[in-house]
Coordinates of C-alpha atoms in Angstrom, one line a residue:
M1 CA 5.7 -70.3 9.9
S2 CA 7.3 -71.2 7.0
S3 CA 11.4 -71.4 6.5
S4 CA 11.7 -68.6 5.0
N5 CA 9.9 -66.5 7.2
M6 CA 11.6 -68.3 9.9
A7 CA 14.8 -67.0 8.8
S8 CA 13.9 -63.6 8.6
V9 CA 13.3 -63.7 11.9
K10 CA 16.2 -64.9 12.9
S11 CA 18.0 -62.5 10.9
S12 CA 16.6 -59.9 12.3
G13 CA 17.6 -61.0 15.7
I14 CA 21.1 -61.4 14.9
V15 CA 21.1 -57.8 13.7
K16 CA 19.5 -55.9 16.7
A17 CA 22.2 -58.2 18.9
K18 CA 24.6 -56.4 16.7
S19 CA 23.0 -52.8 16.8
G20 CA 26.2 -51.8 18.8
S21 CA 28.3 -51.6 16.5
K22 CA 29.7 -48.2 15.1
A23 CA 28.5 -48.2 11.9
D24 CA 24.9 -49.2 12.9
T25 CA 24.8 -46.1 15.4
S26 CA 25.1 -43.5 13.1
F27 CA 22.9 -45.1 10.7
R28 CA 20.2 -44.3 13.0
K29 CA 21.0 -40.9 14.1
R30 CA 18.3 -38.4 13.1
K31 CA 20.1 -36.0 9.9
S32 CA 21.4 -33.2 12.0
H33 CA 19.9 -29.1 11.1
T34 CA 19.9 -26.2 12.6
K35 CA 17.3 -25.4 14.2
S36 CA 15.1 -22.1 13.7
R37 CA 14.4 -19.9 16.2
S38 CA 12.1 -17.4 14.3
G39 CA 10.1 -19.0 12.1
C40 CA 6.5 -18.4 11.0
V41 CA 3.7 -19.4 14.4
N42 CA 2.3 -22.8 11.8
C43 CA 5.3 -24.1 10.4
K44 CA 6.1 -24.3 14.5
L45 CA 2.9 -25.9 15.3
R46 CA 3.7 -28.1 11.7
H47 CA 7.7 -28.9 13.1
I48 CA 8.5 -28.4 9.9
K49 CA 11.6 -25.8 9.0
C50 CA 11.1 -22.6 8.4
D51 CA 12.7 -20.6 5.4
E52 CA 11.0 -17.0 7.4
S53 CA 10.2 -15.0 3.3
K54 CA 8.0 -12.7 4.6
P55 CA 5.3 -11.2 4.6
I56 CA 4.8 -15.3 4.3
C57 CA 7.0 -17.4 4.4
N58 CA 7.3 -20.5 1.3
N59 CA 5.7 -23.4 3.1
C60 CA 2.3 -21.2 4.4
T61 CA 2.6 -20.1 0.8
S62 CA 2.5 -24.1 -0.6
F63 CA -0.2 -25.4 2.4
R64 CA -2.1 -21.9 1.9
V65 CA -2.8 -20.5 5.2
S66 CA -1.9 -17.4 7.0
C67 CA 1.6 -16.5 8.2
T68 CA 1.8 -14.8 11.7
Y69 CA 5.0 -14.7 12.5
D70 CA 4.2 -12.9 16.3
R71 CA 3.4 -15.0 18.9
T72 CA 3.6 -11.9 21.1
L73 CA -0.3 -11.4 19.5
K74 CA -2.5 -13.1 21.9
S75 CA -4.6 -14.2 19.1
S76 CA -1.7 -15.8 17.2
E77 CA -2.9 -19.7 17.4
A78 CA -6.5 -19.2 17.0
L79 CA -5.6 -17.8 13.4
A80 CA -2.8 -20.7 13.2
L81 CA -3.6 -22.9 10.0
Q82 CA -6.5 -20.5 8.9
P83 CA -7.0 -20.6 5.4
W84 CA -5.0 -17.3 3.8
S85 CA -7.7 -17.1 2.0
E86 CA -10.3 -15.5 4.7
Q87 CA -7.1 -13.2 5.5
V88 CA -6.6 -9.4 4.4
F89 CA -3.1 -9.2 2.3
P90 CA -1.9 -6.7 0.2
L91 CA -1.5 -8.6 -3.3
V92 CA 0.8 -7.8 -6.1
N93 CA -0.8 -6.2 -9.6
A94 CA 1.5 -7.5 -12.5
R95 CA 1.1 -3.8 -14.3
E96 CA 1.7 -1.7 -11.4
T97 CA 4.9 -1.8 -8.7
H98 CA 2.4 -0.3 -5.8
L99 CA 0.0 -2.7 -4.3
T100 CA -3.4 -2.8 -3.5
Y101 CA -6.1 -4.4 -0.9
A102 CA -8.6 -6.7 -1.3
S103 CA -10.8 -5.6 1.2
L104 CA -9.5 -2.4 3.2
A105 CA -12.2 -2.8 5.4
S106 CA -11.2 -6.5 7.2
L107 CA -7.5 -5.1 7.6
S108 CA -8.0 -5.1 11.3
L109 CA -7.4 -9.4 11.1
N110 CA -4.5 -8.7 9.1
R111 CA -1.5 -10.4 11.3
Q112 CA 0.3 -10.5 8.4
V113 CA 1.1 -6.5 8.5
L114 CA 1.2 -6.5 12.2
T115 CA 3.9 -8.3 11.6
M116 CA 5.4 -6.6 9.1
L117 CA 5.1 -3.6 11.4
N118 CA 6.1 -4.9 14.0
D119 CA 9.6 -6.5 12.8
H120 CA 10.1 -3.0 10.7
I121 CA 10.0 -1.3 14.9
R122 CA 12.4 -4.0 16.2
E123 CA 14.8 -3.9 13.8
S124 CA 14.6 0.1 13.5
D125 CA 13.6 1.3 16.7
A126 CA 15.0 0.0 20.2
Q127 CA 13.7 2.8 22.3
A128 CA 9.9 1.5 21.3
V129 CA 10.7 -1.8 22.3
K130 CA 12.6 -0.6 25.4
N131 CA 9.5 0.9 26.3
G132 CA 7.2 -2.2 25.0
F133 CA 5.9 -0.7 22.2
L134 CA 4.2 -2.7 19.7
F135 CA 0.9 -1.7 16.8
K136 CA -2.2 -4.1 17.4
D137 CA -5.5 -4.7 16.2
Q138 CA -6.7 -0.8 17.3
H139 CA -3.5 0.7 15.3
L140 CA -4.5 -1.8 12.0
R141 CA -8.8 -0.1 12.8
Y142 CA -7.9 3.4 13.1
L143 CA -5.3 3.1 9.6
N144 CA -9.0 1.7 7.7
Q145 CA -10.6 4.5 9.5
F146 CA -7.6 6.8 8.0
H147 CA -8.9 5.1 4.6
E148 CA -12.0 5.1 4.8
K149 CA -13.0 9.1 6.2
T150 CA -10.1 11.1 7.4
I151 CA -7.6 10.9 4.1
L152 CA -11.6 12.1 1.9
S153 CA -11.2 15.2 4.3
L154 CA -7.4 15.8 3.7
K155 CA -7.1 15.2 -0.2
M156 CA -8.7 17.9 -2.4
N157 CA -8.5 17.1 -5.6
H158 CA -8.9 14.1 -8.4
R159 CA -6.2 12.5 -7.5
L160 CA -7.8 10.8 -4.0
D161 CA -7.7 7.1 -5.1
L162 CA -3.8 7.4 -5.5
Y163 CA -3.4 9.7 -2.3
R164 CA -5.9 6.6 -0.7
R165 CA -4.2 4.0 -2.3
E166 CA 0.1 5.5 -1.5
S167 CA -0.6 6.5 1.9
V168 CA -2.0 2.9 3.7
R169 CA 0.5 1.2 1.4
L170 CA 4.0 3.8 2.5
A171 CA 2.8 3.4 6.3
I172 CA 2.7 -0.4 6.5
R173 CA 6.7 0.0 5.0
E174 CA 6.9 2.2 7.3
P175 CA 6.3 2.0 10.8
F176 CA 7.3 6.8 10.8
L177 CA 4.6 7.1 8.6
L178 CA 2.0 5.2 10.5
H179 CA 2.7 7.1 13.4
L180 CA 1.6 9.9 11.3
V181 CA -1.2 8.1 10.0
L182 CA -2.2 7.5 13.5
A183 CA -1.8 11.4 14.8
V184 CA -3.8 13.1 11.7
T185 CA -6.5 10.4 11.8
L186 CA -7.3 10.9 16.1
M187 CA -6.9 14.3 15.3
H188 CA -9.9 14.2 13.0
E189 CA -11.8 12.4 15.2
R190 CA -11.6 14.5 18.1
L191 CA -12.5 17.3 15.5
A192 CA -13.8 16.8 13.3
A193 CA -17.7 16.8 15.3
S194 CA -16.4 20.2 16.1
P195 CA -13.3 22.3 15.1
L196 CA -13.0 24.5 17.9
T197 CA -13.2 22.1 20.7
T198 CA -11.5 23.4 23.4
E199 CA -11.0 18.9 24.2
P200 CA -6.9 18.2 24.3
P201 CA -5.3 15.8 22.1
S202 CA -4.8 12.2 23.7
I203 CA -1.3 10.8 25.3
Q204 CA -2.1 8.3 22.1
E205 CA -2.1 11.3 19.9
L206 CA 0.9 13.1 21.0
Y207 CA 2.7 10.2 21.2
H208 CA 2.0 9.1 17.8
H209 CA 2.7 12.8 16.8
A210 CA 5.9 13.3 18.2
T211 CA 7.3 9.6 17.3
G212 CA 6.6 10.1 13.6
S213 CA 7.9 13.4 13.8
S214 CA 10.6 12.8 15.4
Q215 CA 11.4 9.4 13.0
L216 CA 11.1 11.8 9.8
N217 CA 13.5 14.2 11.1
Q218 CA 15.7 11.3 11.2
L219 CA 15.2 10.6 7.8
L220 CA 15.7 14.4 6.6
S221 CA 19.1 13.7 7.7
S222 CA 20.4 11.0 5.7
H223 CA 22.2 11.0 2.4
P224 CA 19.2 10.2 -1.0
S225 CA 22.0 7.7 -1.8
Q226 CA 21.3 5.8 1.8
L227 CA 17.8 6.3 1.2
S228 CA 15.2 3.5 -0.4
R229 CA 12.3 4.8 -3.1
V230 CA 9.8 3.5 -0.4
Q231 CA 11.3 5.4 2.5
K232 CA 11.7 8.7 -0.1
D233 CA 8.0 8.4 -0.6
A234 CA 7.2 7.5 3.0
M235 CA 9.2 11.1 3.7
F236 CA 7.1 13.1 0.6
M237 CA 3.6 11.7 2.2
G238 CA 4.6 12.0 5.8
T239 CA 5.5 15.7 5.2
I240 CA 2.0 16.6 4.0
L241 CA 0.3 14.8 6.8
L242 CA 2.0 17.0 9.2
A243 CA 2.1 19.8 7.4
C244 CA -2.2 19.3 8.1
T245 CA -1.3 18.5 11.3
S246 CA 0.2 21.5 12.0
F247 CA -2.0 23.7 10.2
A248 CA -5.1 22.3 12.6
Q249 CA -2.9 22.5 15.9
L250 CA -3.8 25.0 18.6
D251 CA -5.1 25.4 21.8
A252 CA -8.7 27.0 20.8
S253 CA -9.4 26.7 24.8
L254 CA -7.1 29.5 25.4
P255 CA -8.6 33.6 24.5
L256 CA -7.2 35.5 21.9
A257 CA -5.0 37.4 23.8
S258 CA -3.0 33.7 24.6
H259 CA -2.0 33.1 20.9
W260 CA 0.3 34.6 18.2
P261 CA 1.2 38.1 17.3
F262 CA 0.1 38.6 21.0
V263 CA 2.5 35.7 22.4
S264 CA 5.6 34.5 21.3
S265 CA 7.6 31.4 21.4
P266 CA 9.6 29.1 19.0
H267 CA 6.4 27.3 17.4
D268 CA 5.4 30.1 15.9
L269 CA 4.9 30.2 12.4
D270 CA 5.5 26.1 12.1
W271 CA 2.9 25.5 10.0
L272 CA 4.1 28.1 7.9
K273 CA 7.5 26.7 8.0
I274 CA 6.4 23.4 7.1
C275 CA 4.5 24.2 3.8
S276 CA 7.6 26.3 2.5
G277 CA 9.9 22.9 3.7
K278 CA 7.4 20.3 1.8
R279 CA 9.3 21.9 -1.0
V280 CA 12.5 20.9 -0.4
V281 CA 12.0 17.3 1.3
Q282 CA 9.9 16.8 -2.7
K283 CA 13.5 17.7 -3.9
L284 CA 15.0 15.1 -2.0
A285 CA 12.4 12.7 -1.9
D286 CA 12.5 12.9 -6.2
T287 CA 8.7 12.2 -6.5
H288 CA 9.2 13.4 -10.0
A289 CA 11.4 10.6 -10.9
A290 CA 10.0 6.9 -13.3
D291 CA 10.3 4.9 -9.6
S292 CA 8.0 6.9 -7.5
A293 CA 5.3 6.1 -6.7
L294 CA 3.5 9.4 -5.7
R295 CA 5.2 10.8 -9.4
D296 CA 1.6 11.8 -10.7
I297 CA 0.3 13.8 -6.9
S298 CA 4.1 15.5 -6.8
Y299 CA 3.2 17.2 -10.1
E300 CA 0.2 19.5 -8.1
F301 CA 3.0 20.9 -6.2
V302 CA 4.7 23.0 -9.3
L303 CA 3.2 25.6 -10.0
S304 CA 5.5 27.2 -12.3
G305 CA 7.1 26.0 -16.0
P306 CA 5.9 23.5 -18.2
A307 CA 5.0 21.1 -15.8
A308 CA 2.7 23.4 -13.6
R309 CA -1.1 21.7 -14.1
V310 CA -2.4 25.2 -13.2
E311 CA -2.9 28.8 -14.7
L312 CA -1.4 31.2 -12.1
L313 CA -2.4 35.3 -12.5
P314 CA 0.8 37.2 -13.9
E315 CA 2.6 39.1 -10.7
E316 CA 1.2 42.3 -12.0
D317 CA -2.5 41.3 -12.5
A318 CA -1.9 39.7 -8.7
I319 CA -1.9 43.1 -7.5
A320 CA -3.6 44.9 -9.5
R321 CA -7.0 42.1 -7.8
L322 CA -6.0 43.6 -4.0
P323 CA -8.3 46.3 -2.8
E324 CA -7.6 49.4 -3.9
P325 CA -7.1 51.0 0.3
L326 CA -4.9 47.5 0.4
R327 CA -3.2 48.6 -2.2
R328 CA -2.2 52.2 -1.8
L329 CA -1.1 51.1 2.1
L330 CA 1.1 48.3 0.6
R331 CA 2.8 51.2 -1.6
L332 CA 1.9 48.5 -4.4
D333 CA 0.1 50.9 -6.9
H334 CA 2.3 52.0 -8.2
A335 CA 4.0 51.1 -11.6
G336 CA 7.4 50.4 -10.6
A337 CA 6.5 48.3 -7.5
S338 CA 8.4 45.3 -7.8
A339 CA 9.8 43.0 -5.1
K340 CA 13.5 44.3 -5.0
T341 CA 11.2 47.9 -4.0
N342 CA 9.3 46.8 -1.9
A343 CA 9.3 43.6 0.9
Y344 CA 5.6 43.3 -0.2
Y345 CA 5.7 42.4 -3.5
D346 CA 5.7 39.4 -3.5
A347 CA 3.2 38.6 -0.3
G348 CA 0.9 40.5 -2.4
V349 CA 1.2 38.3 -5.3
V350 CA 0.7 35.7 -3.1
V351 CA -2.8 36.8 -1.7
G352 CA -3.5 38.7 -5.1
R353 CA -3.3 34.7 -6.7
V354 CA -5.4 33.1 -3.5
L355 CA -8.5 35.7 -3.6
P356 CA -10.2 35.9 -6.8
L357 CA -10.0 31.7 -6.7
E358 CA -13.4 30.0 -6.5
I359 CA -14.1 28.1 -3.4
S360 CA -13.3 24.5 -5.0
E361 CA -11.3 21.3 -3.8
D362 CA -8.7 21.6 -6.1
N363 CA -7.8 25.8 -5.6
L364 CA -7.6 25.1 -1.5
L365 CA -4.2 22.9 -2.6
V366 CA -2.9 25.8 -4.8
S367 CA -3.6 28.4 -1.9
L368 CA -1.8 25.6 0.6
V369 CA 1.1 25.4 -2.3
L370 CA 1.1 29.1 -3.1
V371 CA 1.8 30.3 0.7
S372 CA 5.1 28.4 0.5
F373 CA 6.6 30.1 -1.4
L374 CA 6.1 33.4 0.7
P375 CA 9.8 34.8 1.1
V376 CA 11.8 34.7 4.0
R377 CA 12.0 38.0 4.5
F378 CA 7.8 38.1 5.0
R379 CA 8.2 35.5 7.2
E380 CA 10.1 37.3 9.2
M381 CA 8.6 40.3 9.3
L382 CA 5.6 38.3 10.7
E383 CA 7.8 37.3 13.1
E384 CA 8.6 41.0 13.9
K385 CA 5.0 41.5 13.7
D386 CA 4.4 44.5 11.5
A387 CA 1.1 45.9 10.9
K388 CA 0.9 45.1 7.4
A389 CA 2.8 42.0 6.5
L390 CA -0.2 40.9 9.5
L391 CA -2.4 42.8 7.8
L392 CA -1.3 40.3 4.6
F393 CA -1.3 37.8 6.3
A394 CA -5.1 38.1 8.1
W395 CA -6.7 39.1 4.1
Y396 CA -4.6 35.4 3.5
H397 CA -6.2 33.6 6.6
A398 CA -9.8 35.3 5.8
K399 CA -9.6 33.2 2.4
I400 CA -8.4 30.1 3.1
G401 CA -11.6 29.7 5.4
Q402 CA -14.2 29.6 3.3
F403 CA -12.8 26.8 2.0
G404 CA -14.2 24.7 4.7
R405 CA -11.9 22.0 6.1
W406 CA -11.7 20.6 9.1
W407 CA -8.0 21.6 9.9
V408 CA -7.7 24.5 7.3
W409 CA -10.8 26.5 8.8
R410 CA -9.7 26.0 13.0
R411 CA -6.6 27.9 12.1
A412 CA -7.4 30.4 10.2
V413 CA -10.9 31.1 12.4
T414 CA -8.5 31.5 15.4
E415 CA -4.9 32.8 14.5
G416 CA -7.7 35.1 11.7
R417 CA -9.1 36.7 15.0
A418 CA -6.1 36.8 17.0
I419 CA -4.3 39.4 14.7
L420 CA -7.5 41.4 13.5
A421 CA -7.6 41.8 17.6
Y422 CA -3.7 42.9 17.9
L423 CA -4.1 45.4 15.0
E424 CA -7.1 47.0 16.7
R425 CA -5.1 46.8 20.2
Y426 CA -1.5 48.1 19.1
Y427 CA -2.4 50.1 15.7
G428 CA -5.9 51.7 16.2
G429 CA -5.3 54.4 15.0
T430 CA -3.8 53.1 11.2
V431 CA -4.3 49.8 10.0
G432 CA -6.6 48.8 12.5
G433 CA -8.6 51.1 12.4
D434 CA -9.5 51.1 8.8
E435 CA -12.9 49.2 8.0
E436 CA -11.8 49.5 4.5
L437 CA -8.9 47.1 5.3
L438 CA -10.5 44.7 8.3
G439 CA -13.6 44.0 6.8
Y440 CA -13.5 41.8 4.5
P441 CA -10.7 39.6 7.2
K442 CA -13.5 40.9 10.0
K443 CA -16.3 38.6 8.0
W444 CA -14.7 35.7 7.1
C445 CA -12.7 34.9 10.8
G446 CA -15.8 35.1 12.2
M447 CA -17.4 32.8 14.7
E448 CA -20.7 33.5 12.3
V449 CA -19.1 31.4 9.4
M450 CA -18.8 27.7 11.0
V451 CA -22.5 27.7 11.1
N452 CA -22.8 29.6 7.7
E453 CA -20.8 27.5 5.9
G454 CA -20.5 24.1 7.3
M455 CA -17.5 22.2 7.9
T456 CA -16.6 19.1 6.7

């Protein structure tokens, strides 16, 4: 061994011998740092500090692996350190403010989406956490089913692409909307094959409907300044879904005498109230604003003024479209008839505008928006079971039933037939005994319509 090496060894020995000094002890200590307890699974496995950026931390972005925070998922470790390109994740489109999806067909594999949703649950819904509820793979499968099937059966216009994209994007951001999406998907799965099925809703369907509705109501009580743009858009989308579910939500297994108007409950005409409330929510959500992702579809709910996208019949022409016996019964056949002089005038205008519409997807939406303009006084007359108001309402049911959508047809037929049976039982000598007045509703609220027209 050379003298230089020997010197090195001795030097090393001397250093070791003096290693107990205070200065050397501090030199050998590991650099102190705050230990992260909530970092992602990948950073934990790689023993590196996670910056906890969501939905994807910077380390996983640089390492190009899927980023998973939720350690409660059984398959988190199996997915750890997998290339992110194998996962489905919303990508930001530089030219737009919304998110798009590379492949929603594989959405059930996306742990990033589950992480985002469950983080929202933990932050905003203590009761759900207490009950042990978290979103799982099956919920994402239903979300995909909503995108591929259910939304197609709900929307009726040329902006279907926007409804599909934004409903899923907003549902991923706001759990209350995802609950409503799951509820309507489960309802569609139950009713699509046979709209008059007597199969009761599952516990899952009831839970998601109740939870989504409750959380939406909480948001509606907030001041607009407290709501984000995403929350406002999600509120409006949620109200659209609630209107659809409330329309289809009645028990077809019950005999007609167990339905309104034979029986009364606090929930009578809830669907009609929600249709009217949708316009209030639209104003609160300010969906006409330039930064709203729903701006384009929000104008579909405007039927008057320069922003209207449909041309409605003038009031006088709409009244003239009502059959002469009905106009005579309602005393709308006088030249001076108006909303000020006749309680049935506004409702007669609505029905007169709906009756001549061609059966098309766009016109179904128009029919549903028109009914939201029924005045409060007319709704009160329905609740009071005024015979003439009920008859006019039966004509409306007969028309919308012809559009054939599963969620519309169920109520149009069941409630329409119940109204007719009620009129025949209690007003057989007047309204209920006139075939000129009852012929049209009887034809289109009949059981044979489903067989002749086909349900979609």
